[in-house]
Amino acid sequence: MESTQDLSHAVGLSRVLVGLMKGVVYREGDAPLWQDLLALQARVRDHVAVLGLELILDESEGYAFLRTRPGNEGEPELPRLVQRRALSFPVSLLLALLRKKLAEFDAGGGDTRLILARDEIVELIRVFLPAGSNEARLIDQVDTHINKIIELGFLRRLKAQGGEFEVRRLLKAFVDAQWLAEFDQRLAAYRAQLGGGEAEGAE
């Protein structure tokens, strides 16, 4: 017969797994769930490994998510539970610019939350694009791109401050330092794609 503690751990594990399967788990969003995740992370890793997934947990930044585990050579490839997403050029560019802005913000110290107004996000795009009709179209569609990035979990709309957005620190896990170091070369490639096309996004 299971003890009360065993049942409590089983319920906690189920809650954590369901939360992770739904998306990113944030410390600030659900403190009890976050504590269960920290206490049970070894068991969580064992469970998701069976599904070909791995747990990415950043205690200092306060987020956790699942991603497809890289396969070892010679292993049969498992069906993907976490699908790759093809991102449009404007969304890919805006993610890169937001990540660069976050790096600059962190280098300056001070507050841990990067808050940007819509006009500041528009300016990020405008500065890095050549003048012309493509620029005008991108600016006109910025709200669509912002909404997509909110859906991806990299921006959060601040209801109390209309027209302002928090850049989620989760973005650091998807656009790493090496990628950022190659930003100028990537930006040149992006400019060559201004007529359209898809840029492969992070999982």
Short mmCIF file of C-alpha atoms in Angstrom, two decimals:
data_model
loop_
_atom_site.label_atom_id
_atom_site.label_comp_id
_atom_site.label_asym_id
_atom_site.label_seq_id
_atom_site.Cartn_x
_atom_site.Cartn_y
_atom_site.Cartn_z
CA MET A 1 0.00 0.00 0.00
CA GLU A 2 1.38 3.39 -1.00
CA SER A 3 2.22 5.87 1.73
CA THR A 4 0.81 9.38 1.83
CA GLN A 5 4.25 10.72 0.83
CA ASP A 6 4.44 8.39 -2.18
CA LEU A 7 0.99 9.49 -3.31
CA SER A 8 1.97 13.14 -2.85
CA HIS A 9 5.10 12.63 -4.98
CA ALA A 10 3.08 10.82 -7.65
CA VAL A 11 0.57 13.68 -7.83
CA GLY A 12 3.38 16.24 -7.89
CA LEU A 13 5.18 14.36 -10.66
CA SER A 14 1.99 14.18 -12.73
CA ARG A 15 1.40 17.92 -12.31
CA VAL A 16 4.96 18.73 -13.33
CA LEU A 17 4.89 16.47 -16.40
CA VAL A 18 1.53 17.84 -17.55
CA GLY A 19 2.78 21.41 -17.05
CA LEU A 20 5.92 20.76 -19.09
CA MET A 21 3.98 19.01 -21.85
CA LYS A 22 1.79 22.10 -22.15
CA GLY A 23 4.77 24.43 -22.53
CA VAL A 24 7.28 26.43 -20.52
CA VAL A 25 7.05 26.32 -16.71
CA TYR A 26 8.01 29.59 -15.00
CA ARG A 27 8.96 30.04 -11.36
CA GLU A 28 7.03 33.31 -11.23
CA GLY A 29 3.94 31.79 -12.84
CA ASP A 30 3.37 28.85 -10.45
CA ALA A 31 5.65 28.72 -7.40
CA PRO A 32 4.25 25.40 -6.00
CA LEU A 33 4.68 23.69 -9.39
CA TRP A 34 8.21 25.09 -9.66
CA GLN A 35 9.10 23.69 -6.22
CA ASP A 36 7.73 20.27 -7.23
CA LEU A 37 9.83 20.42 -10.39
CA LEU A 38 13.02 21.17 -8.43
CA ALA A 39 12.32 18.38 -5.94
CA LEU A 40 11.42 15.81 -8.61
CA GLN A 41 13.68 16.84 -11.49
CA ALA A 42 15.64 13.56 -11.51
CA ARG A 43 12.41 11.56 -11.89
CA VAL A 44 11.13 14.04 -14.50
CA ARG A 45 14.31 13.56 -16.55
CA ASP A 46 13.91 9.77 -16.39
CA HIS A 47 10.26 9.93 -17.50
CA VAL A 48 10.73 12.30 -20.42
CA ALA A 49 13.86 10.47 -21.63
CA VAL A 50 11.62 7.50 -22.50
CA LEU A 51 9.78 9.84 -24.89
CA GLY A 52 12.98 11.07 -26.53
CA LEU A 53 12.87 14.39 -24.67
CA GLU A 54 15.19 16.19 -22.29
CA LEU A 55 14.46 18.67 -19.53
CA ILE A 56 16.07 22.10 -19.86
CA LEU A 57 15.99 23.73 -16.42
CA ASP A 58 17.51 27.11 -15.57
CA GLU A 59 17.12 27.75 -11.84
CA SER A 60 18.79 31.18 -11.93
CA GLU A 61 16.47 32.50 -14.67
CA GLY A 62 13.43 30.62 -13.39
CA TYR A 63 12.19 28.62 -16.36
CA ALA A 64 12.06 25.03 -17.59
CA PHE A 65 10.92 23.34 -20.80
CA LEU A 66 11.20 20.12 -22.76
CA ARG A 67 13.02 19.69 -26.04
CA THR A 68 13.84 16.76 -28.30
CA ARG A 69 16.89 14.88 -27.05
CA PRO A 70 19.73 14.72 -29.59
CA GLY A 71 20.04 11.14 -30.84
CA ASN A 72 23.22 9.12 -30.57
CA GLU A 73 24.82 7.73 -33.70
CA GLY A 74 23.36 4.33 -34.56
CA GLU A 75 20.18 4.80 -32.51
CA PRO A 76 16.83 4.57 -34.31
CA GLU A 77 15.18 7.97 -34.66
CA LEU A 78 12.09 8.41 -32.48
CA PRO A 79 8.98 10.30 -33.64
CA ARG A 80 9.24 13.98 -32.65
CA LEU A 81 6.91 15.15 -29.87
CA VAL A 82 8.35 18.67 -30.00
CA GLN A 83 8.05 19.85 -33.56
CA ARG A 84 10.41 22.24 -35.28
CA ARG A 85 8.78 25.51 -36.26
CA ALA A 86 9.58 27.33 -39.48
CA LEU A 87 9.53 31.04 -38.69
CA SER A 88 8.96 33.82 -41.17
CA PHE A 89 11.84 36.18 -41.89
CA PRO A 90 10.38 39.12 -39.88
CA VAL A 91 9.77 36.93 -36.79
CA SER A 92 13.28 35.41 -37.02
CA LEU A 93 14.83 38.86 -37.39
CA LEU A 94 12.85 40.29 -34.49
CA LEU A 95 13.82 37.37 -32.24
CA ALA A 96 17.49 38.00 -33.07
CA LEU A 97 17.16 41.72 -32.34
CA LEU A 98 15.35 41.09 -29.06
CA ARG A 99 18.06 38.63 -28.02
CA LYS A 100 20.76 41.20 -28.84
CA LYS A 101 18.85 43.82 -26.85
CA LEU A 102 18.60 41.42 -23.91
CA ALA A 103 22.37 40.81 -23.99
CA GLU A 104 23.04 44.57 -23.98
CA PHE A 105 20.52 45.02 -21.15
CA ASP A 106 22.19 42.31 -19.03
CA ALA A 107 25.63 43.83 -19.65
CA GLY A 108 24.37 47.10 -18.20
CA GLY A 109 23.33 45.47 -14.91
CA GLY A 110 20.47 46.85 -12.86
CA ASP A 111 16.93 45.58 -13.33
CA THR A 112 16.41 41.94 -14.33
CA ARG A 113 13.32 42.63 -16.47
CA LEU A 114 13.68 44.10 -19.95
CA ILE A 115 10.52 46.07 -20.75
CA LEU A 116 10.02 47.52 -24.24
CA ALA A 117 7.26 49.69 -25.69
CA ARG A 118 5.77 48.79 -29.07
CA ASP A 119 7.48 51.82 -30.63
CA GLU A 120 10.85 50.62 -29.32
CA ILE A 121 10.27 47.20 -30.91
CA VAL A 122 9.37 48.88 -34.20
CA GLU A 123 12.57 50.92 -33.99
CA LEU A 124 14.63 47.76 -33.48
CA ILE A 125 13.40 46.49 -36.84
CA ARG A 126 13.64 49.81 -38.67
CA VAL A 127 17.29 50.41 -37.71
CA PHE A 128 18.39 47.09 -39.18
CA LEU A 129 16.49 47.21 -42.46
CA PRO A 130 17.25 49.06 -45.67
CA ALA A 131 14.76 51.75 -46.63
CA GLY A 132 12.05 50.81 -49.10
CA SER A 133 8.72 49.10 -49.48
CA ASN A 134 9.83 46.03 -47.55
CA GLU A 135 10.58 48.16 -44.52
CA ALA A 136 7.15 49.79 -44.69
CA ARG A 137 5.44 46.40 -44.96
CA LEU A 138 7.37 45.06 -41.98
CA ILE A 139 6.44 48.03 -39.80
CA ASP A 140 2.79 47.77 -40.83
CA GLN A 141 2.75 44.12 -39.79
CA VAL A 142 4.71 44.48 -36.55
CA ASP A 143 1.70 43.68 -34.36
CA THR A 144 1.28 40.34 -36.15
CA HIS A 145 4.94 39.53 -35.55
CA ILE A 146 4.74 40.59 -31.90
CA ASN A 147 1.69 38.36 -31.37
CA LYS A 148 3.55 35.42 -32.90
CA ILE A 149 6.49 35.96 -30.55
CA ILE A 150 4.07 36.16 -27.60
CA GLU A 151 2.60 32.84 -28.76
CA LEU A 152 6.12 31.35 -28.87
CA GLY A 153 6.64 32.49 -25.28
CA PHE A 154 9.46 34.99 -25.82
CA LEU A 155 7.43 38.15 -25.13
CA ARG A 156 4.77 38.86 -22.50
CA ARG A 157 2.22 41.64 -22.87
CA LEU A 158 1.99 43.82 -19.75
CA LYS A 159 -1.69 44.53 -19.25
CA ALA A 160 -1.10 47.19 -16.62
CA GLN A 161 1.10 49.16 -19.02
CA GLY A 162 -0.71 49.30 -22.34
CA GLY A 163 1.56 48.86 -25.32
CA GLU A 164 4.51 47.51 -23.30
CA PHE A 165 6.07 44.05 -23.41
CA GLU A 166 8.49 42.08 -21.25
CA VAL A 167 11.21 40.16 -23.10
CA ARG A 168 11.17 36.71 -21.47
CA ARG A 169 14.56 35.42 -20.41
CA LEU A 170 13.65 32.09 -21.97
CA LEU A 171 14.88 33.65 -25.23
CA LYS A 172 18.47 33.15 -23.99
CA ALA A 173 18.02 29.37 -24.14
CA PHE A 174 16.90 29.45 -27.77
CA VAL A 175 19.29 32.05 -29.15
CA ASP A 176 22.63 31.21 -27.55
CA ALA A 177 25.82 33.26 -27.17
CA GLN A 178 27.53 31.64 -30.15
CA TRP A 179 24.55 32.42 -32.37
CA LEU A 180 24.58 35.99 -31.10
CA ALA A 181 28.31 36.33 -31.85
CA GLU A 182 27.54 35.56 -35.49
CA PHE A 183 24.71 38.08 -35.55
CA ASP A 184 26.21 40.40 -38.16
CA GLN A 185 26.73 37.58 -40.66
CA ARG A 186 23.23 36.29 -40.01
CA LEU A 187 21.79 39.77 -40.45
CA ALA A 188 23.47 40.05 -43.86
CA ALA A 189 21.86 36.75 -44.82
CA TYR A 190 18.49 38.00 -43.56
CA ARG A 191 18.77 41.12 -45.68
CA ALA A 192 19.27 38.92 -48.72
CA GLN A 193 15.96 37.21 -47.90
CA LEU A 194 13.87 40.38 -47.66
CA GLY A 195 11.74 39.24 -50.56
CA GLY A 196 10.38 36.31 -48.51
CA GLY A 197 11.36 32.80 -47.54
CA GLU A 198 11.48 30.90 -44.30
CA ALA A 199 14.17 30.92 -41.63
CA GLU A 200 14.34 27.81 -39.51
CA GLY A 201 13.56 28.62 -35.90
CA ALA A 202 14.64 27.01 -32.68
CA GLU A 203 12.59 24.25 -31.17
#
